[in-house]
Amino acid sequence: MGEPQQVKFPQEVIDEYAALGVDLRALFSAGHLGTRMGVQITEASAERVVGTMPVEGNTQPYGLLHGGASAVLAETLGSVGSMLHGGVSKIAVGVDLNCTHHRGVRSGLVTGVATPVHRGRSTATYEIVITDEADKRVCTARLTCLLRDVRPGDAEKAAG
């Protein structure tokens, strides 16, 4: 669960952030909550973000994947896509998340794939489809993020 992530970024994105001295893997990680839940981002671009999360350790009292855990995976993936869409001058802030839970999962890994529904100047909306290891849909989510201008001190807050 605590292993380093190997996120795949488009080369132009790597170059853009490297010129600013920004560590992409740290900036676009799942954060402290995602790390505790075992979220691993495996692919990231503004067009598609993919990540996994183990069911074990993320269940509700009946032994099923907790709906809140699916929401964490969905918001993480949609936020990464929104940040990549916004670019280095924007911060993505989630303003609306809805999740429809289709089926329960008791074990294994779930995989989420976030794809854009809308990518504008001030907002970005992503659909996130979460599936089990048999490729059966577990959850469908939609996240809308506000894209606000970066303010002085935002990088220090993100790093802390």
Tab-separated table of N, CA and C in Angstrom:
chain	number	residue	atom	x	y	z
A	1	MET	N	0.821	-1.189	0.000
A	1	MET	CA	0.000	0.000	0.000
A	1	MET	C	0.868	1.257	0.000
A	2	GLY	N	2.033	1.227	0.627
A	2	GLY	CA	2.858	2.409	0.686
A	2	GLY	C	3.916	2.465	-0.402
A	3	GLU	N	3.788	1.647	-1.431
A	3	GLU	CA	4.785	1.621	-2.492
A	3	GLU	C	4.686	2.865	-3.357
A	4	PRO	N	5.801	3.325	-3.933
A	4	PRO	CA	5.760	4.504	-4.777
A	4	PRO	C	4.898	4.270	-6.011
A	5	GLN	N	4.230	5.324	-6.436
A	5	GLN	CA	3.378	5.226	-7.612
A	5	GLN	C	4.191	5.430	-8.876
A	6	GLN	N	3.799	4.764	-9.930
A	6	GLN	CA	4.425	4.924	-11.223
A	6	GLN	C	3.396	5.497	-12.185
A	7	VAL	N	3.089	6.783	-12.015
A	7	VAL	CA	2.089	7.446	-12.837
A	7	VAL	C	2.686	7.747	-14.201
A	8	LYS	N	1.888	7.500	-15.253
A	8	LYS	CA	2.325	7.783	-16.611
A	8	LYS	C	1.734	9.120	-17.044
A	9	PHE	N	2.605	10.093	-17.336
A	9	PHE	CA	2.180	11.411	-17.784
A	9	PHE	C	2.621	11.631	-19.216
A	10	PRO	N	1.852	12.407	-19.991
A	10	PRO	CA	2.330	12.787	-21.326
A	10	PRO	C	3.622	13.605	-21.193
A	11	GLN	N	4.542	13.440	-22.119
A	11	GLN	CA	5.845	14.104	-22.040
A	11	GLN	C	5.711	15.622	-21.976
A	12	GLU	N	4.756	16.201	-22.727
A	12	GLU	CA	4.620	17.659	-22.710
A	12	GLU	C	4.197	18.171	-21.335
A	13	VAL	N	3.452	17.371	-20.590
A	13	VAL	CA	3.037	17.746	-19.239
A	13	VAL	C	4.240	17.658	-18.298
A	14	ILE	N	5.012	16.601	-18.421
A	14	ILE	CA	6.222	16.454	-17.607
A	14	ILE	C	7.147	17.652	-17.826
A	15	ASP	N	7.341	18.017	-19.084
A	15	ASP	CA	8.228	19.133	-19.417
A	15	ASP	C	7.710	20.454	-18.860
A	16	GLU	N	6.395	20.689	-18.968
A	16	GLU	CA	5.796	21.941	-18.499
A	16	GLU	C	6.006	22.126	-16.995
A	17	TYR	N	5.752	21.080	-16.227
A	17	TYR	CA	5.900	21.176	-14.775
A	17	TYR	C	7.355	21.161	-14.340
A	18	ALA	N	8.190	20.395	-15.038
A	18	ALA	CA	9.614	20.340	-14.693
A	18	ALA	C	10.258	21.712	-14.837
A	19	ALA	N	9.821	22.482	-15.835
A	19	ALA	CA	10.355	23.827	-16.030
A	19	ALA	C	10.059	24.725	-14.833
A	20	LEU	N	9.026	24.392	-14.078
A	20	LEU	CA	8.661	25.166	-12.884
A	20	LEU	C	9.226	24.561	-11.606
A	21	GLY	N	9.952	23.440	-11.737
A	21	GLY	CA	10.518	22.781	-10.571
A	21	GLY	C	9.489	22.037	-9.733
A	22	VAL	N	8.416	21.562	-10.363
A	22	VAL	CA	7.336	20.884	-9.650
A	22	VAL	C	7.489	19.371	-9.780
A	23	ASP	N	7.345	18.653	-8.660
A	23	ASP	CA	7.386	17.194	-8.630
A	23	ASP	C	5.995	16.658	-8.970
A	24	LEU	N	5.812	16.239	-10.214
A	24	LEU	CA	4.495	15.775	-10.669
A	24	LEU	C	3.952	14.613	-9.853
A	25	ARG	N	4.795	13.641	-9.514
A	25	ARG	CA	4.303	12.475	-8.785
A	25	ARG	C	3.748	12.873	-7.420
A	26	ALA	N	4.370	13.828	-6.763
A	26	ALA	CA	3.870	14.288	-5.467
A	26	ALA	C	2.609	15.123	-5.655
A	27	LEU	N	2.612	16.014	-6.646
A	27	LEU	CA	1.478	16.901	-6.865
A	27	LEU	C	0.222	16.132	-7.263
A	28	PHE	N	0.373	15.123	-8.093
A	28	PHE	CA	-0.773	14.385	-8.585
A	28	PHE	C	-0.920	13.017	-7.933
A	29	SER	N	-0.498	12.906	-6.702
A	29	SER	CA	-0.695	11.663	-5.964
A	29	SER	C	-2.114	11.635	-5.417
A	30	ALA	N	-2.445	10.581	-4.727
A	30	ALA	CA	-3.769	10.451	-4.124
A	30	ALA	C	-3.851	11.182	-2.791
A	31	GLY	N	-2.764	11.774	-2.338
A	31	GLY	CA	-2.775	12.491	-1.065
A	31	GLY	C	-2.765	11.540	0.114
A	32	HIS	N	-2.829	12.094	1.320
A	32	HIS	CA	-2.762	11.277	2.530
A	32	HIS	C	-3.928	10.292	2.620
A	33	LEU	N	-5.143	10.754	2.345
A	33	LEU	CA	-6.306	9.862	2.417
A	33	LEU	C	-6.188	8.741	1.390
A	34	GLY	N	-5.861	9.096	0.173
A	34	GLY	CA	-5.720	8.087	-0.865
A	34	GLY	C	-4.624	7.082	-0.558
A	35	THR	N	-3.534	7.557	0.043
A	35	THR	CA	-2.447	6.661	0.428
A	35	THR	C	-2.924	5.678	1.480
A	36	ARG	N	-3.642	6.169	2.499
A	36	ARG	CA	-4.177	5.282	3.544
A	36	ARG	C	-5.121	4.239	2.960
A	37	MET	N	-5.831	4.609	1.896
A	37	MET	CA	-6.811	3.698	1.294
A	37	MET	C	-6.204	2.829	0.199
A	38	GLY	N	-4.929	3.037	-0.113
A	38	GLY	CA	-4.252	2.213	-1.108
A	38	GLY	C	-4.511	2.618	-2.545
A	39	VAL	N	-4.950	3.851	-2.775
A	39	VAL	CA	-5.199	4.321	-4.141
A	39	VAL	C	-3.867	4.451	-4.878
A	40	GLN	N	-3.817	3.899	-6.080
A	40	GLN	CA	-2.638	3.991	-6.942
A	40	GLN	C	-3.072	4.554	-8.284
A	41	ILE	N	-2.511	5.676	-8.677
A	41	ILE	CA	-2.804	6.248	-9.993
A	41	ILE	C	-1.800	5.652	-10.965
A	42	THR	N	-2.303	5.023	-12.027
A	42	THR	CA	-1.419	4.319	-12.959
A	42	THR	C	-1.276	5.017	-14.302
A	43	GLU	N	-2.184	5.922	-14.614
A	43	GLU	CA	-2.140	6.644	-15.894
A	43	GLU	C	-2.808	7.985	-15.677
A	44	ALA	N	-2.223	9.040	-16.208
A	44	ALA	CA	-2.809	10.358	-15.991
A	44	ALA	C	-2.574	11.292	-17.161
A	45	SER	N	-3.658	11.775	-17.724
A	45	SER	CA	-3.644	12.851	-18.713
A	45	SER	C	-4.987	13.553	-18.582
A	46	ALA	N	-5.131	14.701	-19.215
A	46	ALA	CA	-6.407	15.417	-19.156
A	46	ALA	C	-7.518	14.618	-19.845
A	47	GLU	N	-7.146	13.697	-20.732
A	47	GLU	CA	-8.138	12.898	-21.465
A	47	GLU	C	-8.549	11.621	-20.747
A	48	ARG	N	-7.688	11.128	-19.827
A	48	ARG	CA	-7.980	9.846	-19.172
A	48	ARG	C	-7.080	9.682	-17.954
A	49	VAL	N	-7.717	9.372	-16.833
A	49	VAL	CA	-6.967	9.087	-15.607
A	49	VAL	C	-7.424	7.725	-15.116
A	50	VAL	N	-6.471	6.854	-14.789
A	50	VAL	CA	-6.779	5.499	-14.343
A	50	VAL	C	-6.120	5.271	-12.992
A	51	GLY	N	-6.853	4.622	-12.098
A	51	GLY	CA	-6.298	4.290	-10.794
A	51	GLY	C	-6.980	3.076	-10.204
A	52	THR	N	-6.308	2.462	-9.233
A	52	THR	CA	-6.851	1.283	-8.567
A	52	THR	C	-6.918	1.513	-7.062
A	53	MET	N	-7.713	0.663	-6.416
A	53	MET	CA	-7.825	0.698	-4.961
A	53	MET	C	-8.212	-0.702	-4.482
A	54	PRO	N	-7.574	-1.188	-3.425
A	54	PRO	CA	-7.954	-2.503	-2.901
A	54	PRO	C	-9.297	-2.416	-2.166
A	55	VAL	N	-10.052	-3.491	-2.238
A	55	VAL	CA	-11.296	-3.559	-1.470
A	55	VAL	C	-10.959	-3.785	0.001
A	56	GLU	N	-10.000	-4.665	0.255
A	56	GLU	CA	-9.602	-4.966	1.631
A	56	GLU	C	-9.165	-3.688	2.344
A	57	GLY	N	-9.704	-3.474	3.522
A	57	GLY	CA	-9.399	-2.276	4.296
A	57	GLY	C	-10.302	-1.100	3.984
A	58	ASN	N	-11.147	-1.231	2.964
A	58	ASN	CA	-12.040	-0.150	2.544
A	58	ASN	C	-13.496	-0.610	2.500
A	59	THR	N	-13.860	-1.453	3.462
A	59	THR	CA	-15.207	-2.033	3.476
A	59	THR	C	-16.064	-1.436	4.586
A	60	GLN	N	-17.374	-1.614	4.437
A	60	GLN	CA	-18.328	-1.239	5.478
A	60	GLN	C	-18.607	-2.480	6.329
A	61	PRO	N	-19.436	-2.371	7.386
A	61	PRO	CA	-19.623	-3.489	8.323
A	61	PRO	C	-20.084	-4.815	7.698
A	62	TYR	N	-20.745	-4.791	6.547
A	62	TYR	CA	-21.199	-6.024	5.901
A	62	TYR	C	-20.125	-6.670	5.037
A	63	GLY	N	-18.929	-6.071	5.006
A	63	GLY	CA	-17.830	-6.645	4.237
A	63	GLY	C	-17.796	-6.220	2.782
A	64	LEU	N	-18.655	-5.282	2.405
A	64	LEU	CA	-18.684	-4.783	1.032
A	64	LEU	C	-17.847	-3.511	0.923
A	65	LEU	N	-17.351	-3.239	-0.278
A	65	LEU	CA	-16.640	-1.993	-0.533
A	65	LEU	C	-17.519	-0.835	-0.077
A	66	HIS	N	-16.979	0.026	0.739
A	66	HIS	CA	-17.719	1.174	1.268
A	66	HIS	C	-17.980	2.176	0.143
A	67	GLY	N	-19.189	2.698	0.079
A	67	GLY	CA	-19.516	3.697	-0.934
A	67	GLY	C	-18.640	4.934	-0.831
A	68	GLY	N	-18.268	5.292	0.384
A	68	GLY	CA	-17.371	6.432	0.570
A	68	GLY	C	-15.996	6.176	-0.003
A	69	ALA	N	-15.559	4.921	0.030
A	69	ALA	CA	-14.264	4.576	-0.561
A	69	ALA	C	-14.329	4.756	-2.082
A	70	SER	N	-15.440	4.335	-2.684
A	70	SER	CA	-15.615	4.561	-4.125
A	70	SER	C	-15.603	6.052	-4.429
A	71	ALA	N	-16.210	6.850	-3.555
A	71	ALA	CA	-16.237	8.302	-3.744
A	71	ALA	C	-14.826	8.888	-3.666
A	72	VAL	N	-14.000	8.378	-2.751
A	72	VAL	CA	-12.617	8.853	-2.642
A	72	VAL	C	-11.853	8.540	-3.928
A	73	LEU	N	-11.990	7.322	-4.435
A	73	LEU	CA	-11.312	6.957	-5.674
A	73	LEU	C	-11.797	7.850	-6.817
A	74	ALA	N	-13.115	8.026	-6.916
A	74	ALA	CA	-13.677	8.844	-7.998
A	74	ALA	C	-13.194	10.288	-7.922
A	75	GLU	N	-13.248	10.886	-6.733
A	75	GLU	CA	-12.841	12.289	-6.615
A	75	GLU	C	-11.346	12.455	-6.867
A	76	THR	N	-10.551	11.493	-6.447
A	76	THR	CA	-9.112	11.559	-6.702
A	76	THR	C	-8.835	11.563	-8.198
A	77	LEU	N	-9.429	10.632	-8.925
A	77	LEU	CA	-9.161	10.517	-10.359
A	77	LEU	C	-9.690	11.722	-11.133
A	78	GLY	N	-10.912	12.155	-10.817
A	78	GLY	CA	-11.481	13.315	-11.497
A	78	GLY	C	-10.717	14.596	-11.198
A	79	SER	N	-10.217	14.716	-9.972
A	79	SER	CA	-9.438	15.902	-9.600
A	79	SER	C	-8.105	15.943	-10.342
A	80	VAL	N	-7.461	14.795	-10.484
A	80	VAL	CA	-6.202	14.742	-11.232
A	80	VAL	C	-6.437	15.159	-12.680
A	81	GLY	N	-7.492	14.631	-13.297
A	81	GLY	CA	-7.812	15.029	-14.672
A	81	GLY	C	-8.084	16.518	-14.780
A	82	SER	N	-8.824	17.051	-13.823
A	82	SER	CA	-9.143	18.482	-13.827
A	82	SER	C	-7.892	19.327	-13.675
A	83	MET	N	-6.977	18.908	-12.777
A	83	MET	CA	-5.721	19.638	-12.598
A	83	MET	C	-4.895	19.627	-13.887
A	84	LEU	N	-4.832	18.472	-14.538
A	84	LEU	CA	-4.066	18.393	-15.780
A	84	LEU	C	-4.708	19.239	-16.870
A	85	HIS	N	-6.030	19.274	-16.910
A	85	HIS	CA	-6.715	20.128	-17.882
A	85	HIS	C	-6.440	21.601	-17.588
A	86	GLY	N	-6.519	21.983	-16.313
A	86	GLY	CA	-6.325	23.382	-15.937
A	86	GLY	C	-4.919	23.888	-16.169
A	87	GLY	N	-3.944	23.000	-16.080
A	87	GLY	CA	-2.560	23.389	-16.303
A	87	GLY	C	-1.931	24.010	-15.068
A	88	VAL	N	-0.723	24.498	-15.229
A	88	VAL	CA	0.071	24.965	-14.093
A	88	VAL	C	-0.459	26.237	-13.456
A	89	SER	N	-1.333	26.962	-14.123
A	89	SER	CA	-1.836	28.221	-13.567
A	89	SER	C	-3.152	28.053	-12.814
A	90	LYS	N	-3.681	26.825	-12.734
A	90	LYS	CA	-4.978	26.589	-12.103
A	90	LYS	C	-4.890	25.531	-11.003
A	91	ILE	N	-5.800	25.632	-10.045
A	91	ILE	CA	-5.991	24.633	-8.996
A	91	ILE	C	-7.408	24.099	-9.168
A	92	ALA	N	-7.565	22.787	-9.124
A	92	ALA	CA	-8.893	22.169	-9.234
A	92	ALA	C	-9.457	21.945	-7.838
A	93	VAL	N	-10.673	22.435	-7.629
A	93	VAL	CA	-11.358	22.288	-6.343
A	93	VAL	C	-12.707	21.626	-6.616
A	94	GLY	N	-12.924	20.445	-6.037
A	94	GLY	CA	-14.184	19.739	-6.240
A	94	GLY	C	-15.355	20.519	-5.665
A	95	VAL	N	-16.406	20.701	-6.477
A	95	VAL	CA	-17.599	21.406	-6.005
A	95	VAL	C	-18.856	20.536	-6.054
A	96	ASP	N	-18.815	19.429	-6.788
A	96	ASP	CA	-19.971	18.536	-6.841
A	96	ASP	C	-19.499	17.125	-7.177
A	97	LEU	N	-19.925	16.166	-6.376
A	97	LEU	CA	-19.621	14.755	-6.622
A	97	LEU	C	-20.890	13.963	-6.399
A	98	ASN	N	-21.263	13.138	-7.378
A	98	ASN	CA	-22.356	12.203	-7.128
A	98	ASN	C	-21.928	10.827	-7.581
A	99	CYS	N	-22.398	9.832	-6.842
A	99	CYS	CA	-22.008	8.446	-7.095
A	99	CYS	C	-23.249	7.567	-7.102
A	100	THR	N	-23.337	6.708	-8.086
A	100	THR	CA	-24.366	5.683	-8.121
A	100	THR	C	-23.659	4.346	-7.954
A	101	HIS	N	-24.047	3.609	-6.919
A	101	HIS	CA	-23.421	2.319	-6.608
A	101	HIS	C	-24.274	1.211	-7.215
A	102	HIS	N	-23.681	0.431	-8.105
A	102	HIS	CA	-24.413	-0.580	-8.872
A	102	HIS	C	-24.355	-1.970	-8.263
A	103	ARG	N	-23.237	-2.332	-7.676
A	103	ARG	CA	-23.083	-3.680	-7.127
A	103	ARG	C	-22.038	-3.679	-6.042
A	104	GLY	N	-22.145	-4.649	-5.172
A	104	GLY	CA	-21.181	-4.787	-4.089
A	104	GLY	C	-19.958	-5.578	-4.524
A	105	VAL	N	-18.847	-5.300	-3.867
A	105	VAL	CA	-17.600	-6.028	-4.100
A	105	VAL	C	-17.033	-6.372	-2.732
A	106	ARG	N	-16.556	-7.618	-2.566
A	106	ARG	CA	-16.026	-8.067	-1.275
A	106	ARG	C	-14.516	-8.256	-1.242
A	107	SER	N	-13.877	-8.339	-2.406
A	107	SER	CA	-12.435	-8.592	-2.411
A	107	SER	C	-11.819	-8.106	-3.719
A	108	GLY	N	-10.492	-8.139	-3.735
A	108	GLY	CA	-9.767	-7.788	-4.949
A	108	GLY	C	-9.492	-6.305	-5.066
A	109	LEU	N	-9.253	-5.888	-6.299
A	109	LEU	CA	-8.990	-4.487	-6.632
A	109	LEU	C	-10.142	-3.943	-7.448
A	110	VAL	N	-10.450	-2.679	-7.249
A	110	VAL	CA	-11.353	-1.993	-8.166
A	110	VAL	C	-10.514	-1.009	-8.965
A	111	THR	N	-10.950	-0.757	-10.183
A	111	THR	CA	-10.248	0.156	-11.078
A	111	THR	C	-11.195	1.261	-11.483
A	112	GLY	N	-10.716	2.494	-11.402
A	112	GLY	CA	-11.503	3.644	-11.837
A	112	GLY	C	-10.878	4.273	-13.061
A	113	VAL	N	-11.744	4.690	-13.990
A	113	VAL	CA	-11.299	5.383	-15.193
A	113	VAL	C	-12.101	6.678	-15.295
A	114	ALA	N	-11.390	7.805	-15.276
A	114	ALA	CA	-12.024	9.116	-15.374
A	114	ALA	C	-11.831	9.670	-16.776
A	115	THR	N	-12.927	10.082	-17.395
A	115	THR	CA	-12.873	10.706	-18.716
A	115	THR	C	-13.676	12.004	-18.683
A	116	PRO	N	-13.251	13.002	-19.461
A	116	PRO	CA	-13.924	14.293	-19.397
A	116	PRO	C	-15.307	14.285	-20.031
A	117	VAL	N	-16.213	14.995	-19.379
A	117	VAL	CA	-17.540	15.273	-19.924
A	117	VAL	C	-17.545	16.710	-20.434
A	118	HIS	N	-16.880	17.596	-19.683
A	118	HIS	CA	-16.777	19.016	-20.041
A	118	HIS	C	-15.440	19.541	-19.533
A	119	ARG	N	-14.721	20.260	-20.393
A	119	ARG	CA	-13.471	20.892	-19.980
A	119	ARG	C	-13.517	22.344	-20.428
A	120	GLY	N	-13.868	23.200	-19.496
A	120	GLY	CA	-13.983	24.620	-19.804
A	120	GLY	C	-12.870	25.436	-19.187
A	121	ARG	N	-13.058	26.767	-19.208
A	121	ARG	CA	-12.056	27.667	-18.630
A	121	ARG	C	-12.154	27.739	-17.118
A	122	SER	N	-13.378	27.610	-16.568
A	122	SER	CA	-13.545	27.770	-15.124
A	122	SER	C	-14.030	26.510	-14.421
A	123	THR	N	-14.491	25.512	-15.161
A	123	THR	CA	-14.905	24.248	-14.558
A	123	THR	C	-14.491	23.079	-15.446
A	124	ALA	N	-14.394	21.920	-14.814
A	124	ALA	CA	-14.139	20.674	-15.537
A	124	ALA	C	-15.005	19.600	-14.887
A	125	THR	N	-15.650	18.783	-15.711
A	125	THR	CA	-16.488	17.698	-15.219
A	125	THR	C	-15.986	16.391	-15.812
A	126	TYR	N	-15.824	15.400	-14.932
A	126	TYR	CA	-15.354	14.084	-15.342
A	126	TYR	C	-16.350	13.018	-14.919
A	127	GLU	N	-16.529	12.018	-15.792
A	127	GLU	CA	-17.267	10.811	-15.427
A	127	GLU	C	-16.231	9.778	-15.014
A	128	ILE	N	-16.507	9.116	-13.906
A	128	ILE	CA	-15.585	8.102	-13.401
A	128	ILE	C	-16.344	6.785	-13.314
A	129	VAL	N	-15.860	5.774	-14.004
A	129	VAL	CA	-16.462	4.443	-13.978
A	129	VAL	C	-15.533	3.538	-13.182
A	130	ILE	N	-16.078	2.932	-12.134
A	130	ILE	CA	-15.313	2.028	-11.282
A	130	ILE	C	-15.799	0.609	-11.537
A	131	THR	N	-14.854	-0.292	-11.830
A	131	THR	CA	-15.199	-1.681	-12.127
A	131	THR	C	-14.416	-2.621	-11.217
A	132	ASP	N	-14.943	-3.855	-11.108
A	132	ASP	CA	-14.244	-4.879	-10.327
A	132	ASP	C	-13.285	-5.639	-11.239
A	133	GLU	N	-12.654	-6.671	-10.699
A	133	GLU	CA	-11.663	-7.422	-11.483
A	133	GLU	C	-12.281	-8.214	-12.626
A	134	ALA	N	-13.605	-8.439	-12.579
A	134	ALA	CA	-14.304	-9.109	-13.685
A	134	ALA	C	-14.825	-8.092	-14.694
A	135	ASP	N	-14.399	-6.837	-14.562
A	135	ASP	CA	-14.799	-5.732	-15.427
A	135	ASP	C	-16.298	-5.428	-15.338
A	136	LYS	N	-16.905	-5.749	-14.181
A	136	LYS	CA	-18.303	-5.404	-13.945
A	136	LYS	C	-18.358	-4.044	-13.263
A	137	ARG	N	-19.291	-3.213	-13.705
A	137	ARG	CA	-19.401	-1.866	-13.169
A	137	ARG	C	-19.889	-1.907	-11.728
A	138	VAL	N	-19.120	-1.262	-10.866
A	138	VAL	CA	-19.422	-1.190	-9.438
A	138	VAL	C	-20.065	0.153	-9.103
A	139	CYS	N	-19.555	1.217	-9.721
A	139	CYS	CA	-19.990	2.567	-9.395
A	139	CYS	C	-19.790	3.467	-10.608
A	140	THR	N	-20.727	4.389	-10.797
A	140	THR	CA	-20.568	5.445	-11.785
A	140	THR	C	-20.634	6.759	-11.025
A	141	ALA	N	-19.643	7.615	-11.220
A	141	ALA	CA	-19.600	8.888	-10.514
A	141	ALA	C	-19.396	10.022	-11.508
A	142	ARG	N	-19.769	11.216	-11.072
A	142	ARG	CA	-19.508	12.424	-11.859
A	142	ARG	C	-18.961	13.472	-10.894
A	143	LEU	N	-17.846	14.081	-11.259
A	143	LEU	CA	-17.209	15.111	-10.443
A	143	LEU	C	-17.079	16.386	-11.253
A	144	THR	N	-17.484	17.501	-10.657
A	144	THR	CA	-17.245	18.817	-11.248
A	144	THR	C	-16.282	19.570	-10.346
A	145	CYS	N	-15.246	20.109	-10.952
A	145	CYS	CA	-14.247	20.897	-10.225
A	145	CYS	C	-14.255	22.334	-10.736
A	146	LEU	N	-14.124	23.271	-9.807
A	146	LEU	CA	-13.880	24.662	-10.136
A	146	LEU	C	-12.393	24.785	-10.431
A	147	LEU	N	-12.043	25.481	-11.482
A	147	LEU	CA	-10.640	25.727	-11.818
A	147	LEU	C	-10.337	27.165	-11.433
A	148	ARG	N	-9.668	27.333	-10.319
A	148	ARG	CA	-9.357	28.690	-9.862
A	148	ARG	C	-7.884	28.980	-10.085
A	149	ASP	N	-7.578	30.261	-10.174
A	149	ASP	CA	-6.195	30.673	-10.385
A	149	ASP	C	-5.338	30.283	-9.192
A	150	VAL	N	-4.103	29.895	-9.462
A	150	VAL	CA	-3.138	29.588	-8.409
A	150	VAL	C	-2.862	30.880	-7.650
A	151	ARG	N	-2.809	30.765	-6.325
A	151	ARG	CA	-2.512	31.900	-5.459
A	151	ARG	C	-1.144	31.704	-4.820
A	152	PRO	N	-0.497	32.780	-4.404
A	152	PRO	CA	0.783	32.629	-3.710
A	152	PRO	C	0.598	31.723	-2.483
A	153	GLY	N	1.533	30.810	-2.290
A	153	GLY	CA	1.471	29.910	-1.139
A	153	GLY	C	0.749	28.590	-1.406
A	154	ASP	N	0.059	28.439	-2.554
A	154	ASP	CA	-0.647	27.191	-2.835
A	154	ASP	C	0.306	26.005	-2.893
A	155	ALA	N	1.493	26.179	-3.474
A	155	ALA	CA	2.451	25.068	-3.589
A	155	ALA	C	2.900	24.602	-2.214
A	156	GLU	N	3.136	25.533	-1.298
A	156	GLU	CA	3.557	25.162	0.055
A	156	GLU	C	2.441	24.406	0.785
A	157	LYS	N	1.197	24.829	0.597
A	157	LYS	CA	0.063	24.157	1.232
A	157	LYS	C	-0.077	22.732	0.699
A	158	ALA	N	0.109	22.550	-0.604
A	158	ALA	CA	-0.005	21.220	-1.214
A	158	ALA	C	1.114	20.313	-0.723
A	159	ALA	N	2.301	20.855	-0.586
A	159	ALA	CA	3.444	20.052	-0.144
A	159	ALA	C	3.308	19.649	1.318
A	160	GLY	N	2.679	20.506	2.128
A	160	GLY	CA	2.521	20.218	3.569
A	160	GLY	C	1.448	19.240	3.789
